[in-house]
Amino acid sequence: MALSTHWLSHITAWQHSGLSQEAYCRQHQLAKSTFLARLPEYRAQAKSVSQEPPVL
């Protein structure tokens, strides 16, 4: 299942924010446990995208 755009945008924003996961979640009123549960989905999705062969 693909990661929702909601979580995709939050994880991307967190990575560029310079904040800790805890600080980002607190600032955006997100449950840290839910945020942490989405990270493996994000990583799996990013890995599958990077392993796709180029289209010619």
PDB file of N, CA, C and O in Angstrom:
ATOM      1  N   MET A   1       0.843  -1.175   0.000  1.00  0.00           N
ATOM      2  CA  MET A   1       0.000   0.000   0.000  1.00  0.00           C
ATOM      3  C   MET A   1       0.887   1.236   0.000  1.00  0.00           C
ATOM      4  O   MET A   1       1.874   1.317   0.717  1.00  0.00           O
ATOM      5  N   ALA A   2       0.551   2.191  -0.812  1.00  0.00           N
ATOM      6  CA  ALA A   2       1.340   3.413  -0.927  1.00  0.00           C
ATOM      7  C   ALA A   2       1.091   4.317   0.279  1.00  0.00           C
ATOM      8  O   ALA A   2      -0.008   4.364   0.827  1.00  0.00           O
ATOM      9  N   LEU A   3       2.109   4.992   0.645  1.00  0.00           N
ATOM     10  CA  LEU A   3       2.025   5.947   1.747  1.00  0.00           C
ATOM     11  C   LEU A   3       1.171   7.136   1.320  1.00  0.00           C
ATOM     12  O   LEU A   3       1.302   7.633   0.203  1.00  0.00           O
ATOM     13  N   SER A   4       0.275   7.572   2.202  1.00  0.00           N
ATOM     14  CA  SER A   4      -0.595   8.697   1.845  1.00  0.00           C
ATOM     15  C   SER A   4       0.227   9.969   1.650  1.00  0.00           C
ATOM     16  O   SER A   4       1.324  10.121   2.206  1.00  0.00           O
ATOM     17  N   THR A   5      -0.301  10.865   0.853  1.00  0.00           N
ATOM     18  CA  THR A   5       0.405  12.126   0.604  1.00  0.00           C
ATOM     19  C   THR A   5       0.537  12.927   1.901  1.00  0.00           C
ATOM     20  O   THR A   5       1.500  13.676   2.060  1.00  0.00           O
ATOM     21  N   HIS A   6      -0.404  12.752   2.813  1.00  0.00           N
ATOM     22  CA  HIS A   6      -0.334  13.435   4.115  1.00  0.00           C
ATOM     23  C   HIS A   6       0.960  13.056   4.830  1.00  0.00           C
ATOM     24  O   HIS A   6       1.731  13.921   5.249  1.00  0.00           O
ATOM     25  N   TRP A   7       1.208  11.758   4.952  1.00  0.00           N
ATOM     26  CA  TRP A   7       2.401  11.310   5.667  1.00  0.00           C
ATOM     27  C   TRP A   7       3.664  11.516   4.849  1.00  0.00           C
ATOM     28  O   TRP A   7       4.718  11.832   5.396  1.00  0.00           O
ATOM     29  N   LEU A   8       3.560  11.361   3.557  1.00  0.00           N
ATOM     30  CA  LEU A   8       4.714  11.604   2.700  1.00  0.00           C
ATOM     31  C   LEU A   8       5.192  13.043   2.847  1.00  0.00           C
ATOM     32  O   LEU A   8       6.394  13.303   3.005  1.00  0.00           O
ATOM     33  N   SER A   9       4.270  13.989   2.842  1.00  0.00           N
ATOM     34  CA  SER A   9       4.658  15.398   2.976  1.00  0.00           C
ATOM     35  C   SER A   9       5.206  15.692   4.371  1.00  0.00           C
ATOM     36  O   SER A   9       6.157  16.457   4.508  1.00  0.00           O
ATOM     37  N   HIS A  10       4.642  15.075   5.402  1.00  0.00           N
ATOM     38  CA  HIS A  10       5.160  15.296   6.761  1.00  0.00           C
ATOM     39  C   HIS A  10       6.572  14.728   6.924  1.00  0.00           C
ATOM     40  O   HIS A  10       7.447  15.382   7.508  1.00  0.00           O
ATOM     41  N   ILE A  11       6.798  13.541   6.424  1.00  0.00           N
ATOM     42  CA  ILE A  11       8.127  12.933   6.579  1.00  0.00           C
ATOM     43  C   ILE A  11       9.167  13.724   5.794  1.00  0.00           C
ATOM     44  O   ILE A  11      10.263  13.986   6.292  1.00  0.00           O
ATOM     45  N   THR A  12       8.822  14.133   4.596  1.00  0.00           N
ATOM     46  CA  THR A  12       9.736  14.944   3.793  1.00  0.00           C
ATOM     47  C   THR A  12      10.023  16.274   4.483  1.00  0.00           C
ATOM     48  O   THR A  12      11.178  16.713   4.563  1.00  0.00           O
ATOM     49  N   ALA A  13       8.991  16.911   5.007  1.00  0.00           N
ATOM     50  CA  ALA A  13       9.161  18.185   5.713  1.00  0.00           C
ATOM     51  C   ALA A  13      10.015  17.998   6.960  1.00  0.00           C
ATOM     52  O   ALA A  13      10.882  18.828   7.263  1.00  0.00           O
ATOM     53  N   TRP A  14       9.799  16.903   7.683  1.00  0.00           N
ATOM     54  CA  TRP A  14      10.601  16.639   8.887  1.00  0.00           C
ATOM     55  C   TRP A  14      12.073  16.487   8.508  1.00  0.00           C
ATOM     56  O   TRP A  14      12.945  17.057   9.162  1.00  0.00           O
ATOM     57  N   GLN A  15      12.362  15.746   7.420  1.00  0.00           N
ATOM     58  CA  GLN A  15      13.750  15.526   7.019  1.00  0.00           C
ATOM     59  C   GLN A  15      14.457  16.837   6.690  1.00  0.00           C
ATOM     60  O   GLN A  15      15.660  16.958   6.907  1.00  0.00           O
ATOM     61  N   HIS A  16      13.741  17.804   6.170  1.00  0.00           N
ATOM     62  CA  HIS A  16      14.333  19.090   5.810  1.00  0.00           C
ATOM     63  C   HIS A  16      14.255  20.121   6.930  1.00  0.00           C
ATOM     64  O   HIS A  16      14.823  21.204   6.802  1.00  0.00           O
ATOM     65  N   SER A  17      13.567  19.787   8.010  1.00  0.00           N
ATOM     66  CA  SER A  17      13.331  20.763   9.075  1.00  0.00           C
ATOM     67  C   SER A  17      14.517  20.958  10.014  1.00  0.00           C
ATOM     68  O   SER A  17      14.638  22.008  10.633  1.00  0.00           O
ATOM     69  N   GLY A  18      15.332  19.940  10.160  1.00  0.00           N
ATOM     70  CA  GLY A  18      16.412  20.021  11.130  1.00  0.00           C
ATOM     71  C   GLY A  18      15.950  19.725  12.554  1.00  0.00           C
ATOM     72  O   GLY A  18      16.735  19.781  13.490  1.00  0.00           O
ATOM     73  N   LEU A  19      14.670  19.413  12.716  1.00  0.00           N
ATOM     74  CA  LEU A  19      14.109  19.118  14.036  1.00  0.00           C
ATOM     75  C   LEU A  19      14.229  17.627  14.328  1.00  0.00           C
ATOM     76  O   LEU A  19      14.294  16.806  13.408  1.00  0.00           O
ATOM     77  N   SER A  20      14.203  17.294  15.602  1.00  0.00           N
ATOM     78  CA  SER A  20      14.111  15.886  15.972  1.00  0.00           C
ATOM     79  C   SER A  20      12.713  15.405  15.622  1.00  0.00           C
ATOM     80  O   SER A  20      11.793  16.209  15.406  1.00  0.00           O
ATOM     81  N   GLN A  21      12.532  14.103  15.575  1.00  0.00           N
ATOM     82  CA  GLN A  21      11.203  13.554  15.299  1.00  0.00           C
ATOM     83  C   GLN A  21      10.205  14.030  16.358  1.00  0.00           C
ATOM     84  O   GLN A  21       9.086  14.429  16.031  1.00  0.00           O
ATOM     85  N   GLU A  22      10.640  13.996  17.598  1.00  0.00           N
ATOM     86  CA  GLU A  22       9.764  14.403  18.698  1.00  0.00           C
ATOM     87  C   GLU A  22       9.361  15.875  18.575  1.00  0.00           C
ATOM     88  O   GLU A  22       8.187  16.221  18.714  1.00  0.00           O
ATOM     89  N   ALA A  23      10.312  16.742  18.284  1.00  0.00           N
ATOM     90  CA  ALA A  23      10.017  18.174  18.159  1.00  0.00           C
ATOM     91  C   ALA A  23       9.103  18.440  16.962  1.00  0.00           C
ATOM     92  O   ALA A  23       8.171  19.243  17.058  1.00  0.00           O
ATOM     93  N   TYR A  24       9.353  17.761  15.848  1.00  0.00           N
ATOM     94  CA  TYR A  24       8.508  17.942  14.667  1.00  0.00           C
ATOM     95  C   TYR A  24       7.073  17.510  14.967  1.00  0.00           C
ATOM     96  O   TYR A  24       6.123  18.217  14.636  1.00  0.00           O
ATOM     97  N   CYS A  25       6.927  16.351  15.573  1.00  0.00           N
ATOM     98  CA  CYS A  25       5.588  15.844  15.899  1.00  0.00           C
ATOM     99  C   CYS A  25       4.866  16.778  16.861  1.00  0.00           C
ATOM    100  O   CYS A  25       3.678  17.059  16.680  1.00  0.00           O
ATOM    101  N   ARG A  26       5.569  17.260  17.847  1.00  0.00           N
ATOM    102  CA  ARG A  26       4.959  18.184  18.813  1.00  0.00           C
ATOM    103  C   ARG A  26       4.523  19.470  18.105  1.00  0.00           C
ATOM    104  O   ARG A  26       3.408  19.952  18.305  1.00  0.00           O
ATOM    105  N   GLN A  27       5.378  20.008  17.253  1.00  0.00           N
ATOM    106  CA  GLN A  27       5.088  21.256  16.547  1.00  0.00           C
ATOM    107  C   GLN A  27       3.884  21.113  15.615  1.00  0.00           C
ATOM    108  O   GLN A  27       3.120  22.054  15.435  1.00  0.00           O
ATOM    109  N   HIS A  28       3.710  19.932  15.034  1.00  0.00           N
ATOM    110  CA  HIS A  28       2.631  19.711  14.068  1.00  0.00           C
ATOM    111  C   HIS A  28       1.473  18.904  14.649  1.00  0.00           C
ATOM    112  O   HIS A  28       0.589  18.466  13.908  1.00  0.00           O
ATOM    113  N   GLN A  29       1.525  18.706  15.955  1.00  0.00           N
ATOM    114  CA  GLN A  29       0.471  17.991  16.679  1.00  0.00           C
ATOM    115  C   GLN A  29       0.199  16.611  16.073  1.00  0.00           C
ATOM    116  O   GLN A  29      -0.939  16.234  15.798  1.00  0.00           O
ATOM    117  N   LEU A  30       1.278  15.865  15.862  1.00  0.00           N
ATOM    118  CA  LEU A  30       1.189  14.507  15.341  1.00  0.00           C
ATOM    119  C   LEU A  30       1.533  13.530  16.457  1.00  0.00           C
ATOM    120  O   LEU A  30       2.386  13.817  17.300  1.00  0.00           O
ATOM    121  N   ALA A  31       0.898  12.378  16.430  1.00  0.00           N
ATOM    122  CA  ALA A  31       1.255  11.325  17.375  1.00  0.00           C
ATOM    123  C   ALA A  31       2.600  10.744  16.959  1.00  0.00           C
ATOM    124  O   ALA A  31       2.750  10.279  15.819  1.00  0.00           O
ATOM    125  N   LYS A  32       3.574  10.800  17.861  1.00  0.00           N
ATOM    126  CA  LYS A  32       4.907  10.313  17.520  1.00  0.00           C
ATOM    127  C   LYS A  32       4.876   8.831  17.156  1.00  0.00           C
ATOM    128  O   LYS A  32       5.565   8.403  16.235  1.00  0.00           O
ATOM    129  N   SER A  33       4.046   8.051  17.833  1.00  0.00           N
ATOM    130  CA  SER A  33       3.964   6.615  17.538  1.00  0.00           C
ATOM    131  C   SER A  33       3.468   6.373  16.116  1.00  0.00           C
ATOM    132  O   SER A  33       3.956   5.476  15.423  1.00  0.00           O
ATOM    133  N   THR A  34       2.515   7.165  15.665  1.00  0.00           N
ATOM    134  CA  THR A  34       2.005   7.029  14.303  1.00  0.00           C
ATOM    135  C   THR A  34       3.058   7.474  13.298  1.00  0.00           C
ATOM    136  O   THR A  34       3.275   6.835  12.264  1.00  0.00           O
ATOM    137  N   PHE A  35       3.734   8.578  13.599  1.00  0.00           N
ATOM    138  CA  PHE A  35       4.816   9.063  12.736  1.00  0.00           C
ATOM    139  C   PHE A  35       5.880   7.988  12.577  1.00  0.00           C
ATOM    140  O   PHE A  35       6.302   7.676  11.456  1.00  0.00           O
ATOM    141  N   LEU A  36       6.296   7.398  13.703  1.00  0.00           N
ATOM    142  CA  LEU A  36       7.326   6.358  13.658  1.00  0.00           C
ATOM    143  C   LEU A  36       6.847   5.118  12.907  1.00  0.00           C
ATOM    144  O   LEU A  36       7.653   4.452  12.251  1.00  0.00           O
ATOM    145  N   ALA A  37       5.567   4.829  12.972  1.00  0.00           N
ATOM    146  CA  ALA A  37       5.018   3.677  12.259  1.00  0.00           C
ATOM    147  C   ALA A  37       5.028   3.901  10.750  1.00  0.00           C
ATOM    148  O   ALA A  37       5.061   2.940   9.979  1.00  0.00           O
ATOM    149  N   ARG A  38       5.001   5.137  10.315  1.00  0.00           N
ATOM    150  CA  ARG A  38       4.986   5.451   8.883  1.00  0.00           C
ATOM    151  C   ARG A  38       6.383   5.479   8.269  1.00  0.00           C
ATOM    152  O   ARG A  38       6.532   5.360   7.054  1.00  0.00           O
ATOM    153  N   LEU A  39       7.411   5.643   9.084  1.00  0.00           N
ATOM    154  CA  LEU A  39       8.774   5.716   8.550  1.00  0.00           C
ATOM    155  C   LEU A  39       9.191   4.475   7.766  1.00  0.00           C
ATOM    156  O   LEU A  39       9.755   4.610   6.680  1.00  0.00           O
ATOM    157  N   PRO A  40       8.931   3.253   8.262  1.00  0.00           N
ATOM    158  CA  PRO A  40       9.306   2.079   7.454  1.00  0.00           C
ATOM    159  C   PRO A  40       8.566   2.030   6.113  1.00  0.00           C
ATOM    160  O   PRO A  40       9.130   1.616   5.102  1.00  0.00           O
ATOM    161  N   GLU A  41       7.307   2.480   6.096  1.00  0.00           N
ATOM    162  CA  GLU A  41       6.557   2.539   4.841  1.00  0.00           C
ATOM    163  C   GLU A  41       7.219   3.529   3.881  1.00  0.00           C
ATOM    164  O   GLU A  41       7.354   3.259   2.688  1.00  0.00           O
ATOM    165  N   TYR A  42       7.632   4.672   4.416  1.00  0.00           N
ATOM    166  CA  TYR A  42       8.306   5.692   3.608  1.00  0.00           C
ATOM    167  C   TYR A  42       9.609   5.138   3.032  1.00  0.00           C
ATOM    168  O   TYR A  42       9.889   5.287   1.841  1.00  0.00           O
ATOM    169  N   ARG A  43      10.383   4.484   3.881  1.00  0.00           N
ATOM    170  CA  ARG A  43      11.671   3.940   3.433  1.00  0.00           C
ATOM    171  C   ARG A  43      11.488   2.848   2.387  1.00  0.00           C
ATOM    172  O   ARG A  43      12.244   2.785   1.408  1.00  0.00           O
ATOM    173  N   ALA A  44      10.483   2.001   2.575  1.00  0.00           N
ATOM    174  CA  ALA A  44      10.216   0.940   1.604  1.00  0.00           C
ATOM    175  C   ALA A  44       9.780   1.535   0.271  1.00  0.00           C
ATOM    176  O   ALA A  44      10.201   1.071  -0.796  1.00  0.00           O
ATOM    177  N   GLN A  45       8.957   2.558   0.328  1.00  0.00           N
ATOM    178  CA  GLN A  45       8.494   3.215  -0.893  1.00  0.00           C
ATOM    179  C   GLN A  45       9.657   3.901  -1.604  1.00  0.00           C
ATOM    180  O   GLN A  45       9.794   3.795  -2.817  1.00  0.00           O
ATOM    181  N   ALA A  46      10.507   4.578  -0.854  1.00  0.00           N
ATOM    182  CA  ALA A  46      11.662   5.262  -1.445  1.00  0.00           C
ATOM    183  C   ALA A  46      12.622   4.246  -2.056  1.00  0.00           C
ATOM    184  O   ALA A  46      13.187   4.485  -3.126  1.00  0.00           O
ATOM    185  N   LYS A  47      12.800   3.103  -1.393  1.00  0.00           N
ATOM    186  CA  LYS A  47      13.695   2.065  -1.895  1.00  0.00           C
ATOM    187  C   LYS A  47      13.160   1.472  -3.192  1.00  0.00           C
ATOM    188  O   LYS A  47      13.907   1.266  -4.134  1.00  0.00           O
ATOM    189  N   SER A  48      11.867   1.214  -3.265  1.00  0.00           N
ATOM    190  CA  SER A  48      11.289   0.631  -4.467  1.00  0.00           C
ATOM    191  C   SER A  48      11.356   1.605  -5.650  1.00  0.00           C
ATOM    192  O   SER A  48      11.577   1.186  -6.780  1.00  0.00           O
ATOM    193  N   VAL A  49      11.211   2.872  -5.385  1.00  0.00           N
ATOM    194  CA  VAL A  49      11.299   3.882  -6.445  1.00  0.00           C
ATOM    195  C   VAL A  49      12.726   3.965  -6.964  1.00  0.00           C
ATOM    196  O   VAL A  49      12.961   4.052  -8.159  1.00  0.00           O
ATOM    197  N   SER A  50      13.707   3.911  -6.057  1.00  0.00           N
ATOM    198  CA  SER A  50      15.093   4.048  -6.478  1.00  0.00           C
ATOM    199  C   SER A  50      15.604   2.807  -7.199  1.00  0.00           C
ATOM    200  O   SER A  50      16.581   2.877  -7.933  1.00  0.00           O
ATOM    201  N   GLN A  51      14.936   1.666  -7.038  1.00  0.00           N
ATOM    202  CA  GLN A  51      15.378   0.436  -7.694  1.00  0.00           C
ATOM    203  C   GLN A  51      14.681   0.165  -9.011  1.00  0.00           C
ATOM    204  O   GLN A  51      14.997  -0.805  -9.685  1.00  0.00           O
ATOM    205  N   GLU A  52      13.754   1.004  -9.391  1.00  0.00           N
ATOM    206  CA  GLU A  52      13.073   0.823 -10.674  1.00  0.00           C
ATOM    207  C   GLU A  52      14.044   1.122 -11.807  1.00  0.00           C
ATOM    208  O   GLU A  52      14.786   2.107 -11.761  1.00  0.00           O
ATOM    209  N   PRO A  53      14.060   0.269 -12.832  1.00  0.00           N
ATOM    210  CA  PRO A  53      14.960   0.510 -13.958  1.00  0.00           C
ATOM    211  C   PRO A  53      14.517   1.757 -14.739  1.00  0.00           C
ATOM    212  O   PRO A  53      13.331   2.095 -14.771  1.00  0.00           O
ATOM    213  N   PRO A  54      15.463   2.472 -15.317  1.00  0.00           N
ATOM    214  CA  PRO A  54      15.104   3.660 -16.083  1.00  0.00           C
ATOM    215  C   PRO A  54      14.272   3.296 -17.311  1.00  0.00           C
ATOM    216  O   PRO A  54      14.451   2.248 -17.910  1.00  0.00           O
ATOM    217  N   VAL A  55      13.363   4.167 -17.644  1.00  0.00           N
ATOM    218  CA  VAL A  55      12.519   3.973 -18.815  1.00  0.00           C
ATOM    219  C   VAL A  55      13.184   4.659 -19.995  1.00  0.00           C
ATOM    220  O   VAL A  55      13.565   5.823 -19.920  1.00  0.00           O
ATOM    221  N   LEU A  56      13.335   3.931 -21.074  1.00  0.00           N
ATOM    222  CA  LEU A  56      13.962   4.489 -22.268  1.00  0.00           C
ATOM    223  C   LEU A  56      12.934   4.899 -23.279  1.00  0.00           C
ATOM    224  O   LEU A  56      11.886   4.426 -23.402  1.00  0.00           O
TER     225      LEU A  56
END
